mmCIF file of N, CA, C and O in Angstrom:
data_model
loop_
_atom_site.group_PDB
_atom_site.id
_atom_site.type_symbol
_atom_site.label_atom_id
_atom_site.label_comp_id
_atom_site.label_asym_id
_atom_site.label_seq_id
_atom_site.Cartn_x
_atom_site.Cartn_y
_atom_site.Cartn_z
ATOM 1 N N MET A 1 107.588 101.517 100.311
ATOM 2 C CA MET A 1 106.149 101.402 100.169
ATOM 3 C C MET A 1 105.482 99.995 100.528
ATOM 4 O O MET A 1 105.865 99.021 100.283
ATOM 5 N N LYS A 2 104.509 100.086 101.395
ATOM 6 C CA LYS A 2 103.833 98.917 101.949
ATOM 7 C C LYS A 2 102.649 98.598 100.860
ATOM 8 O O LYS A 2 101.956 99.479 100.895
ATOM 9 N N ILE A 3 102.619 97.438 100.683
ATOM 10 C CA ILE A 3 101.231 97.161 99.757
ATOM 11 C C ILE A 3 100.352 96.364 100.533
ATOM 12 O O ILE A 3 100.887 95.296 101.300
ATOM 13 N N ASP A 4 99.058 96.779 100.852
ATOM 14 C CA ASP A 4 98.086 95.992 101.617
ATOM 15 C C ASP A 4 97.342 94.818 100.563
ATOM 16 O O ASP A 4 97.013 95.117 99.751
ATOM 17 N N THR A 5 97.788 93.606 100.923
ATOM 18 C CA THR A 5 97.487 92.580 100.622
ATOM 19 C C THR A 5 96.765 91.614 101.826
ATOM 20 O O THR A 5 97.356 91.807 102.684
ATOM 21 N N PRO A 6 96.166 90.386 101.313
ATOM 22 C CA PRO A 6 95.883 89.666 102.339
ATOM 23 C C PRO A 6 96.920 88.896 103.119
ATOM 24 O O PRO A 6 97.071 88.517 104.224
ATOM 25 N N ASP A 7 98.063 88.969 102.287
ATOM 26 C CA ASP A 7 99.244 88.402 103.110
ATOM 27 C C ASP A 7 100.296 89.479 103.561
ATOM 28 O O ASP A 7 101.333 89.298 103.777
ATOM 29 N N ALA A 8 99.847 90.693 103.750
ATOM 30 C CA ALA A 8 100.710 91.693 104.150
ATOM 31 C C ALA A 8 101.170 91.692 105.730
ATOM 32 O O ALA A 8 102.250 92.075 105.924
ATOM 33 N N ASP A 9 100.807 90.876 106.359
ATOM 34 C CA ASP A 9 101.245 90.574 107.700
ATOM 35 C C ASP A 9 102.279 89.608 107.726
ATOM 36 O O ASP A 9 102.685 88.833 108.463
ATOM 37 N N ARG A 10 102.476 88.916 106.695
ATOM 38 C CA ARG A 10 103.476 87.787 106.651
ATOM 39 C C ARG A 10 104.594 88.346 106.854
ATOM 40 O O ARG A 10 105.139 89.510 106.624
ATOM 41 N N THR A 11 105.920 87.501 107.240
ATOM 42 C CA THR A 11 107.005 88.254 107.597
ATOM 43 C C THR A 11 108.026 87.570 106.907
ATOM 44 O O THR A 11 107.963 86.661 105.961
ATOM 45 N N SER A 12 109.387 88.173 106.510
ATOM 46 C CA SER A 12 110.461 87.523 105.701
ATOM 47 C C SER A 12 110.921 86.143 106.076
ATOM 48 O O SER A 12 111.383 85.363 105.552
ATOM 49 N N ALA A 13 110.738 85.863 107.413
ATOM 50 C CA ALA A 13 110.993 84.247 108.036
ATOM 51 C C ALA A 13 109.769 83.474 107.174
ATOM 52 O O ALA A 13 110.252 82.262 107.217
ATOM 53 N N ASP A 14 108.693 83.946 106.518
ATOM 54 C CA ASP A 14 108.010 82.769 105.726
ATOM 55 C C ASP A 14 108.586 82.803 104.579
ATOM 56 O O ASP A 14 108.684 83.583 103.658
ATOM 57 N N PRO A 15 108.815 81.372 104.015
ATOM 58 C CA PRO A 15 109.833 81.139 102.759
ATOM 59 C C PRO A 15 108.869 81.275 101.574
ATOM 60 O O PRO A 15 109.280 81.552 100.625
ATOM 61 N N GLN A 16 107.535 81.421 101.788
ATOM 62 C CA GLN A 16 106.690 81.820 100.666
ATOM 63 C C GLN A 16 106.525 83.146 100.445
ATOM 64 O O GLN A 16 105.754 83.562 99.436
ATOM 65 N N CYS A 17 106.935 83.986 101.179
ATOM 66 C CA CYS A 17 106.745 85.461 101.029
ATOM 67 C C CYS A 17 107.896 86.143 100.362
ATOM 68 O O CYS A 17 109.048 86.041 100.702
ATOM 69 N N GLY A 18 107.429 87.255 99.549
ATOM 70 C CA GLY A 18 108.506 88.042 98.819
ATOM 71 C C GLY A 18 109.029 89.188 99.757
ATOM 72 O O GLY A 18 109.191 90.283 99.120
ATOM 73 N N GLN A 19 108.419 89.419 100.879
ATOM 74 C CA GLN A 19 108.629 90.629 101.636
ATOM 75 C C GLN A 19 110.078 90.615 102.316
ATOM 76 O O GLN A 19 110.574 89.837 102.870
ATOM 77 N N GLN A 20 110.446 91.851 102.331
ATOM 78 C CA GLN A 20 111.563 92.078 103.109
ATOM 79 C C GLN A 20 111.420 92.517 104.679
ATOM 80 O O GLN A 20 110.297 92.788 104.872
ATOM 81 N N GLN A 21 112.535 92.625 105.561
ATOM 82 C CA GLN A 21 112.320 93.228 106.727
ATOM 83 C C GLN A 21 111.610 94.415 106.919
ATOM 84 O O GLN A 21 110.871 94.508 107.703
ATOM 85 N N HIS A 22 111.813 95.306 105.906
ATOM 86 C CA HIS A 22 111.152 96.632 105.820
ATOM 87 C C HIS A 22 109.692 96.579 105.487
ATOM 88 O O HIS A 22 109.042 97.780 105.322
ATOM 89 N N GLY A 23 109.231 95.251 105.479
ATOM 90 C CA GLY A 23 107.513 95.477 104.865
ATOM 91 C C GLY A 23 107.401 95.900 103.277
ATOM 92 O O GLY A 23 106.095 95.969 102.916
ATOM 93 N N GLN A 24 108.480 95.910 102.596
ATOM 94 C CA GLN A 24 108.309 96.082 101.493
ATOM 95 C C GLN A 24 108.470 94.918 100.603
ATOM 96 O O GLN A 24 109.140 93.878 100.706
ATOM 97 N N VAL A 25 107.814 94.899 99.520
ATOM 98 C CA VAL A 25 107.644 93.691 98.514
ATOM 99 C C VAL A 25 108.702 93.677 97.616
ATOM 100 O O VAL A 25 108.727 94.767 96.924
ATOM 101 N N SER A 26 109.594 92.738 97.267
ATOM 102 C CA SER A 26 110.695 92.711 96.555
ATOM 103 C C SER A 26 110.003 92.474 95.281
ATOM 104 O O SER A 26 109.032 91.768 95.097
ATOM 105 N N ARG A 27 110.517 93.013 94.205
ATOM 106 C CA ARG A 27 110.035 93.087 92.838
ATOM 107 C C ARG A 27 110.492 91.854 92.502
ATOM 108 O O ARG A 27 111.574 91.266 92.354
ATOM 109 N N LEU A 28 109.726 91.077 91.284
ATOM 110 C CA LEU A 28 110.045 89.957 90.848
ATOM 111 C C LEU A 28 110.495 90.301 89.281
ATOM 112 O O LEU A 28 110.004 90.811 88.436
ATOM 113 N N LEU A 29 111.957 89.692 89.053
ATOM 114 C CA LEU A 29 112.441 89.712 87.939
ATOM 115 C C LEU A 29 112.525 88.599 86.911
ATOM 116 O O LEU A 29 112.621 87.456 87.342
ATOM 117 N N ARG A 30 112.282 88.879 85.375
ATOM 118 C CA ARG A 30 112.317 87.919 84.568
ATOM 119 C C ARG A 30 113.991 87.728 84.304
ATOM 120 O O ARG A 30 114.728 88.247 84.795
ATOM 121 N N GLN A 31 114.281 86.308 83.903
ATOM 122 C CA GLN A 31 115.532 85.886 83.558
ATOM 123 C C GLN A 31 116.280 87.030 82.799
ATOM 124 O O GLN A 31 117.298 87.371 83.093
ATOM 125 N N ALA A 32 115.539 87.436 81.825
ATOM 126 C CA ALA A 32 116.415 88.585 80.663
ATOM 127 C C ALA A 32 116.611 89.749 81.665
ATOM 128 O O ALA A 32 117.938 90.105 81.342
ATOM 129 N N GLU A 33 116.065 90.079 82.573
ATOM 130 C CA GLU A 33 116.455 91.161 83.374
ATOM 131 C C GLU A 33 117.627 90.750 84.418
ATOM 132 O O GLU A 33 118.612 91.734 84.445
ATOM 133 N N VAL A 34 117.739 89.767 84.899
ATOM 134 C CA VAL A 34 118.566 89.398 85.740
ATOM 135 C C VAL A 34 120.072 88.944 84.853
ATOM 136 O O VAL A 34 121.023 89.412 85.063
ATOM 137 N N LEU A 35 119.954 88.545 83.740
ATOM 138 C CA LEU A 35 121.122 88.371 82.848
ATOM 139 C C LEU A 35 121.512 89.786 82.374
ATOM 140 O O LEU A 35 122.905 90.011 82.663
ATOM 141 N N LEU A 36 120.820 90.904 82.285
ATOM 142 C CA LEU A 36 121.066 92.288 81.971
ATOM 143 C C LEU A 36 121.891 92.934 83.244
ATOM 144 O O LEU A 36 122.798 93.714 82.990
ATOM 145 N N LEU A 37 121.519 92.707 84.487
ATOM 146 C CA LEU A 37 121.881 93.115 85.399
ATOM 147 C C LEU A 37 122.925 92.472 85.845
ATOM 148 O O LEU A 37 124.247 93.395 86.258
ATOM 149 N N THR A 38 123.555 91.296 85.775
ATOM 150 C CA THR A 38 124.561 90.951 86.238
ATOM 151 C C THR A 38 125.487 90.376 85.160
ATOM 152 O O THR A 38 126.596 90.411 85.429
ATOM 153 N N GLY A 39 125.066 90.552 83.997
ATOM 154 C CA GLY A 39 125.977 90.503 82.858
ATOM 155 C C GLY A 39 126.438 88.952 82.650
ATOM 156 O O GLY A 39 127.450 88.476 81.936
ATOM 157 N N LEU A 40 125.946 88.112 83.207
ATOM 158 C CA LEU A 40 125.809 86.664 83.035
ATOM 159 C C LEU A 40 125.439 86.060 81.941
ATOM 160 O O LEU A 40 124.211 86.759 81.497
ATOM 161 N N THR A 41 125.855 85.112 81.349
ATOM 162 C CA THR A 41 125.140 84.457 80.290
ATOM 163 C C THR A 41 124.087 83.438 80.896
ATOM 164 O O THR A 41 124.357 83.048 82.350
ATOM 165 N N LYS A 42 123.042 82.867 80.110
ATOM 166 C CA LYS A 42 122.025 82.121 80.756
ATOM 167 C C LYS A 42 122.709 80.766 81.234
ATOM 168 O O LYS A 42 122.256 80.313 82.445
ATOM 169 N N SER A 43 123.616 80.240 80.807
ATOM 170 C CA SER A 43 124.397 78.917 80.920
ATOM 171 C C SER A 43 124.895 79.377 82.226
ATOM 172 O O SER A 43 125.029 78.317 83.388
ATOM 173 N N SER A 44 125.811 80.373 82.342
ATOM 174 C CA SER A 44 126.605 80.748 83.442
ATOM 175 C C SER A 44 125.593 80.960 84.991
ATOM 176 O O SER A 44 125.843 80.448 86.028
ATOM 177 N N LEU A 45 124.303 81.713 84.608
ATOM 178 C CA LEU A 45 123.596 81.681 85.790
ATOM 179 C C LEU A 45 122.863 80.540 86.370
ATOM 180 O O LEU A 45 122.952 80.606 87.454
ATOM 181 N N TYR A 46 122.419 79.536 85.251
ATOM 182 C CA TYR A 46 122.077 78.233 85.964
ATOM 183 C C TYR A 46 123.001 77.291 86.411
ATOM 184 O O TYR A 46 122.752 76.471 87.313
ATOM 185 N N ARG A 47 124.249 77.625 85.935
ATOM 186 C CA ARG A 47 125.354 76.851 86.387
ATOM 187 C C ARG A 47 125.675 77.362 88.298
ATOM 188 O O ARG A 47 125.931 76.687 88.904
ATOM 189 N N ALA A 48 125.731 78.602 88.191
ATOM 190 C CA ALA A 48 125.916 78.998 89.578
ATOM 191 C C ALA A 48 124.736 78.854 90.499
ATOM 192 O O ALA A 48 124.949 78.776 91.528
ATOM 193 N N ILE A 49 123.658 78.799 89.984
ATOM 194 C CA ILE A 49 122.390 78.477 90.686
ATOM 195 C C ILE A 49 122.497 76.992 91.038
ATOM 196 O O ILE A 49 122.444 76.519 92.307
ATOM 197 N N GLU A 50 122.978 75.992 90.314
ATOM 198 C CA GLU A 50 123.394 74.731 90.512
ATOM 199 C C GLU A 50 124.198 74.661 91.533
ATOM 200 O O GLU A 50 124.176 73.678 92.538
ATOM 201 N N ARG A 51 125.245 75.529 91.723
ATOM 202 C CA ARG A 51 126.401 75.252 92.639
ATOM 203 C C ARG A 51 126.014 75.978 93.848
ATOM 204 O O ARG A 51 126.884 75.882 94.839
ATOM 205 N N GLY A 52 125.133 76.793 94.041
ATOM 206 C CA GLY A 52 124.614 77.409 95.121
ATOM 207 C C GLY A 52 125.352 78.680 95.243
ATOM 208 O O GLY A 52 125.248 79.298 96.323
ATOM 209 N N HIS A 53 125.729 79.543 94.413
ATOM 210 C CA HIS A 53 126.398 80.744 94.168
ATOM 211 C C HIS A 53 125.486 81.964 93.774
ATOM 212 O O HIS A 53 125.813 82.896 93.988
ATOM 213 N N PHE A 54 124.340 81.365 93.362
ATOM 214 C CA PHE A 54 123.246 82.447 92.864
ATOM 215 C C PHE A 54 121.899 82.005 93.619
ATOM 216 O O PHE A 54 121.502 80.766 93.410
ATOM 217 N N PRO A 55 121.177 83.003 93.753
ATOM 218 C CA PRO A 55 119.833 82.622 94.350
ATOM 219 C C PRO A 55 119.067 81.789 93.452
ATOM 220 O O PRO A 55 118.975 82.198 92.223
ATOM 221 N N ARG A 56 118.168 80.941 93.814
ATOM 222 C CA ARG A 56 116.958 80.194 93.040
ATOM 223 C C ARG A 56 116.147 81.076 92.929
ATOM 224 O O ARG A 56 115.355 81.997 93.744
ATOM 225 N N PRO A 57 115.359 80.994 91.699
ATOM 226 C CA PRO A 57 114.005 81.536 91.342
ATOM 227 C C PRO A 57 113.290 81.227 92.104
ATOM 228 O O PRO A 57 112.959 79.971 92.667
ATOM 229 N N VAL A 58 112.175 81.889 92.283
ATOM 230 C CA VAL A 58 110.708 81.703 92.851
ATOM 231 C C VAL A 58 109.799 80.929 91.957
ATOM 232 O O VAL A 58 109.490 81.538 90.882
ATOM 233 N N LYS A 59 109.092 79.885 92.192
ATOM 234 C CA LYS A 59 108.247 79.312 91.221
ATOM 235 C C LYS A 59 107.040 79.836 91.725
ATOM 236 O O LYS A 59 106.511 79.994 92.578
ATOM 237 N N LEU A 60 106.513 80.672 90.439
ATOM 238 C CA LEU A 60 105.016 81.344 90.424
ATOM 239 C C LEU A 60 103.850 80.187 90.440
ATOM 240 O O LEU A 60 102.735 80.439 90.880
ATOM 241 N N THR A 61 104.032 79.239 89.640
ATOM 242 C CA THR A 61 103.058 78.154 89.602
ATOM 243 C C THR A 61 103.358 76.762 90.086
ATOM 244 O O THR A 61 104.372 76.377 90.005
ATOM 245 N N PRO A 62 102.372 76.024 90.785
ATOM 246 C CA PRO A 62 102.739 74.647 91.362
ATOM 247 C C PRO A 62 103.143 73.646 90.209
ATOM 248 O O PRO A 62 102.758 74.080 88.856
ATOM 249 N N GLY A 63 104.105 73.121 90.705
ATOM 250 C CA GLY A 63 104.651 72.043 89.580
ATOM 251 C C GLY A 63 105.646 72.794 88.426
ATOM 252 O O GLY A 63 105.709 72.166 87.454
ATOM 253 N N ALA A 64 105.861 73.925 88.464
ATOM 254 C CA ALA A 64 106.595 74.642 87.399
ATOM 255 C C ALA A 64 107.926 74.022 87.280
ATOM 256 O O ALA A 64 108.621 73.876 88.349
ATOM 257 N N SER A 65 108.455 73.737 86.190
ATOM 258 C CA SER A 65 109.562 72.948 86.146
ATOM 259 C C SER A 65 110.867 74.351 86.066
ATOM 260 O O SER A 65 110.620 75.343 85.813
ATOM 261 N N ALA A 66 112.071 73.830 86.153
ATOM 262 C CA ALA A 66 113.230 74.954 86.362
ATOM 263 C C ALA A 66 113.391 75.360 84.785
ATOM 264 O O ALA A 66 113.807 76.389 84.524
ATOM 265 N N SER A 67 112.841 74.740 83.663
ATOM 266 C CA SER A 67 113.216 75.242 82.565
ATOM 267 C C SER A 67 111.991 75.991 81.885
ATOM 268 O O SER A 67 112.443 76.721 80.915
ATOM 269 N N SER A 68 111.036 76.306 82.515
ATOM 270 C CA SER A 68 109.881 77.127 82.134
ATOM 271 C C SER A 68 110.342 78.343 82.439
ATOM 272 O O SER A 68 110.632 78.988 83.578
ATOM 273 N N ARG A 69 110.184 79.340 81.106
ATOM 274 C CA ARG A 69 110.622 80.497 81.552
ATOM 275 C C ARG A 69 109.681 81.597 82.056
ATOM 276 O O ARG A 69 109.826 82.702 82.289
ATOM 277 N N THR A 70 108.380 81.074 81.896
ATOM 278 C CA THR A 70 107.218 82.061 82.306
ATOM 279 C C THR A 70 106.640 81.747 83.810
ATOM 280 O O THR A 70 105.864 82.632 84.424
ATOM 281 N N SER A 71 107.262 80.851 84.204
ATOM 282 C CA SER A 71 106.607 80.370 85.620
ATOM 283 C C SER A 71 107.452 80.696 86.678
ATOM 284 O O SER A 71 107.282 80.154 87.832
ATOM 285 N N SER A 72 108.644 81.092 86.802
ATOM 286 C CA SER A 72 109.480 81.494 87.938
ATOM 287 C C SER A 72 110.111 82.557 87.695
ATOM 288 O O SER A 72 110.421 83.214 86.481
ATOM 289 N N ARG A 73 110.614 83.446 89.024
ATOM 290 C CA ARG A 73 110.803 84.635 88.807
ATOM 291 C C ARG A 73 112.067 84.932 89.811
ATOM 292 O O ARG A 73 111.961 84.125 90.924
ATOM 293 N N PHE A 74 112.931 85.828 89.580
ATOM 294 C CA PHE A 74 114.057 86.079 90.867
ATOM 295 C C PHE A 74 113.681 87.290 91.432
ATOM 296 O O PHE A 74 112.829 88.431 91.291
ATOM 297 N N LEU A 75 113.899 87.223 93.116
ATOM 298 C CA LEU A 75 113.677 88.494 93.668
ATOM 299 C C LEU A 75 114.850 89.341 93.342
ATOM 300 O O LEU A 75 115.928 89.103 93.463
ATOM 301 N N GLU A 76 114.236 90.652 93.138
ATOM 302 C CA GLU A 76 115.083 91.786 93.056
ATOM 303 C C GLU A 76 116.222 91.937 94.110
ATOM 304 O O GLU A 76 117.326 92.095 94.062
ATOM 305 N N SER A 77 115.764 91.855 95.360
ATOM 306 C CA SER A 77 116.429 91.994 96.532
ATOM 307 C C SER A 77 117.483 90.968 96.687
ATOM 308 O O SER A 77 118.692 91.417 97.090
ATOM 309 N N GLU A 78 117.275 89.696 96.074
ATOM 310 C CA GLU A 78 118.508 88.906 96.166
ATOM 311 C C GLU A 78 119.147 89.014 94.968
ATOM 312 O O GLU A 78 120.646 88.848 95.379
ATOM 313 N N VAL A 79 118.745 89.286 94.019
ATOM 314 C CA VAL A 79 119.833 89.654 92.790
ATOM 315 C C VAL A 79 120.896 90.739 93.160
ATOM 316 O O VAL A 79 121.872 90.717 92.920
ATOM 317 N N ASN A 80 120.176 91.909 93.693
ATOM 318 C CA ASN A 80 121.089 93.086 94.204
ATOM 319 C C ASN A 80 121.967 92.537 95.177
ATOM 320 O O ASN A 80 123.120 93.191 95.296
ATOM 321 N N ALA A 81 121.531 91.690 96.114
ATOM 322 C CA ALA A 81 122.540 91.415 97.228
ATOM 323 C C ALA A 81 123.757 90.562 96.648
ATOM 324 O O ALA A 81 124.605 90.567 97.094
ATOM 325 N N PHE A 82 123.393 89.823 95.762
ATOM 326 C CA PHE A 82 124.405 88.953 95.063
ATOM 327 C C PHE A 82 125.419 89.845 94.237
ATOM 328 O O PHE A 82 126.542 89.975 94.457
ATOM 329 N N ILE A 83 124.851 91.219 93.760
ATOM 330 C CA ILE A 83 125.906 91.830 93.121
ATOM 331 C C ILE A 83 126.506 92.482 94.348
ATOM 332 O O ILE A 83 127.804 92.689 94.069
ATOM 333 N N ALA A 84 125.936 93.055 95.177
ATOM 334 C CA ALA A 84 126.740 93.652 96.197
ATOM 335 C C ALA A 84 127.651 93.106 96.526
ATOM 336 O O ALA A 84 128.767 93.409 97.021
ATOM 337 N N ALA A 85 127.524 91.806 97.132
ATOM 338 C CA ALA A 85 128.401 90.859 97.588
ATOM 339 C C ALA A 85 129.825 90.732 96.691
ATOM 340 O O ALA A 85 130.797 90.540 97.343
ATOM 341 N N ARG A 86 129.513 90.517 95.434
ATOM 342 C CA ARG A 86 130.676 90.534 94.431
ATOM 343 C C ARG A 86 131.435 92.003 94.372
ATOM 344 O O ARG A 86 132.436 91.813 94.416
ATOM 345 N N VAL A 87 130.552 93.101 94.622
ATOM 346 C CA VAL A 87 131.418 94.131 94.734
ATOM 347 C C VAL A 87 132.279 94.413 96.183
ATOM 348 O O VAL A 87 133.436 94.653 96.116
ATOM 349 N N ALA A 88 131.533 93.766 97.152
ATOM 350 C CA ALA A 88 132.357 93.749 98.506
ATOM 351 C C ALA A 88 133.639 92.883 98.518
ATOM 352 O O ALA A 88 134.572 93.241 98.798
ATOM 353 N N GLU A 89 133.606 91.581 97.478
ATOM 354 C CA GLU A 89 134.491 90.590 97.639
ATOM 355 C C GLU A 89 135.801 91.294 96.639
ATOM 356 O O GLU A 89 136.799 91.397 96.816
ATOM 357 N N ARG A 90 135.592 92.113 95.683
ATOM 358 C CA ARG A 90 136.536 92.834 94.903
ATOM 359 C C ARG A 90 136.836 93.991 95.818
ATOM 360 O O ARG A 90 138.269 94.138 95.533
ATOM 361 N N ASP A 91 136.181 94.697 96.543
ATOM 362 C CA ASP A 91 136.851 95.686 97.170
ATOM 363 C C ASP A 91 137.839 95.275 98.382
ATOM 364 O O ASP A 91 138.813 95.754 98.645
ATOM 365 N N ALA A 92 137.669 94.095 98.851
ATOM 366 C CA ALA A 92 138.203 93.423 99.770
ATOM 367 C C ALA A 92 139.623 93.148 99.455
ATOM 368 O O ALA A 92 140.616 93.339 99.774
ATOM 369 N N ALA A 93 139.503 92.406 98.088
ATOM 370 C CA ALA A 93 140.669 91.870 97.389
ATOM 371 C C ALA A 93 141.709 93.119 97.205
ATOM 372 O O ALA A 93 142.803 93.262 97.494
ATOM 373 N N LEU A 94 141.063 94.092 96.816
ATOM 374 C CA LEU A 94 141.623 95.441 96.603
ATOM 375 C C LEU A 94 142.484 96.084 97.726
ATOM 376 O O LEU A 94 143.388 96.466 97.809
ATOM 377 N N ASP A 95 141.561 95.970 98.716
ATOM 378 C CA ASP A 95 142.147 96.714 99.954
ATOM 379 C C ASP A 95 143.239 95.784 100.505
ATOM 380 O O ASP A 95 144.289 96.212 101.180
ATOM 381 N N ALA A 96 142.997 94.514 100.468
ATOM 382 C CA ALA A 96 144.337 93.411 100.758
ATOM 383 C C ALA A 96 145.258 93.921 100.085
ATOM 384 O O ALA A 96 146.437 93.607 100.720
ATOM 385 N N GLY A 97 145.440 94.061 98.828
ATOM 386 C CA GLY A 97 146.508 94.286 98.081
ATOM 387 C C GLY A 97 147.037 95.796 98.181
ATOM 388 O O GLY A 97 148.260 95.823 97.429
ATOM 389 N N GLY A 98 146.220 96.477 98.844
ATOM 390 C CA GLY A 98 146.785 97.899 98.995
ATOM 391 C C GLY A 98 146.658 98.899 97.909
ATOM 392 O O GLY A 98 146.915 99.791 97.654
ATOM 393 N N VAL A 99 145.649 98.278 96.888
ATOM 394 C CA VAL A 99 145.912 99.145 95.684
ATOM 395 C C VAL A 99 144.151 99.259 95.636
ATOM 396 O O VAL A 99 143.423 98.691 95.717
ATOM 397 N N ARG A 100 143.839 100.679 95.193
ATOM 398 C CA ARG A 100 142.398 101.103 94.972
ATOM 399 C C ARG A 100 142.211 101.298 93.850
ATOM 400 O O ARG A 100 142.706 102.180 92.962
#
């Protein structure tokens, strides 16, 4: 689904744009949704972000702090990619061990 907005012609190369290569806008997820999808605790989520193992949230308002729950959101596409990467790692480990 393509959404016509003033920024609709921006590409995924634009770091401020939430569009994917297919022209679809990624949904923005609240922290609670991310915790439910991943099964991580709040502290584990932010520790993974600090270590560069989980995608950083997008700040929605200028000057928003990392601790503000209402001013930043996670891109659904990035959260899904994180989950898919964990599944791929698991499958590769299982394949390497010869057990499925």
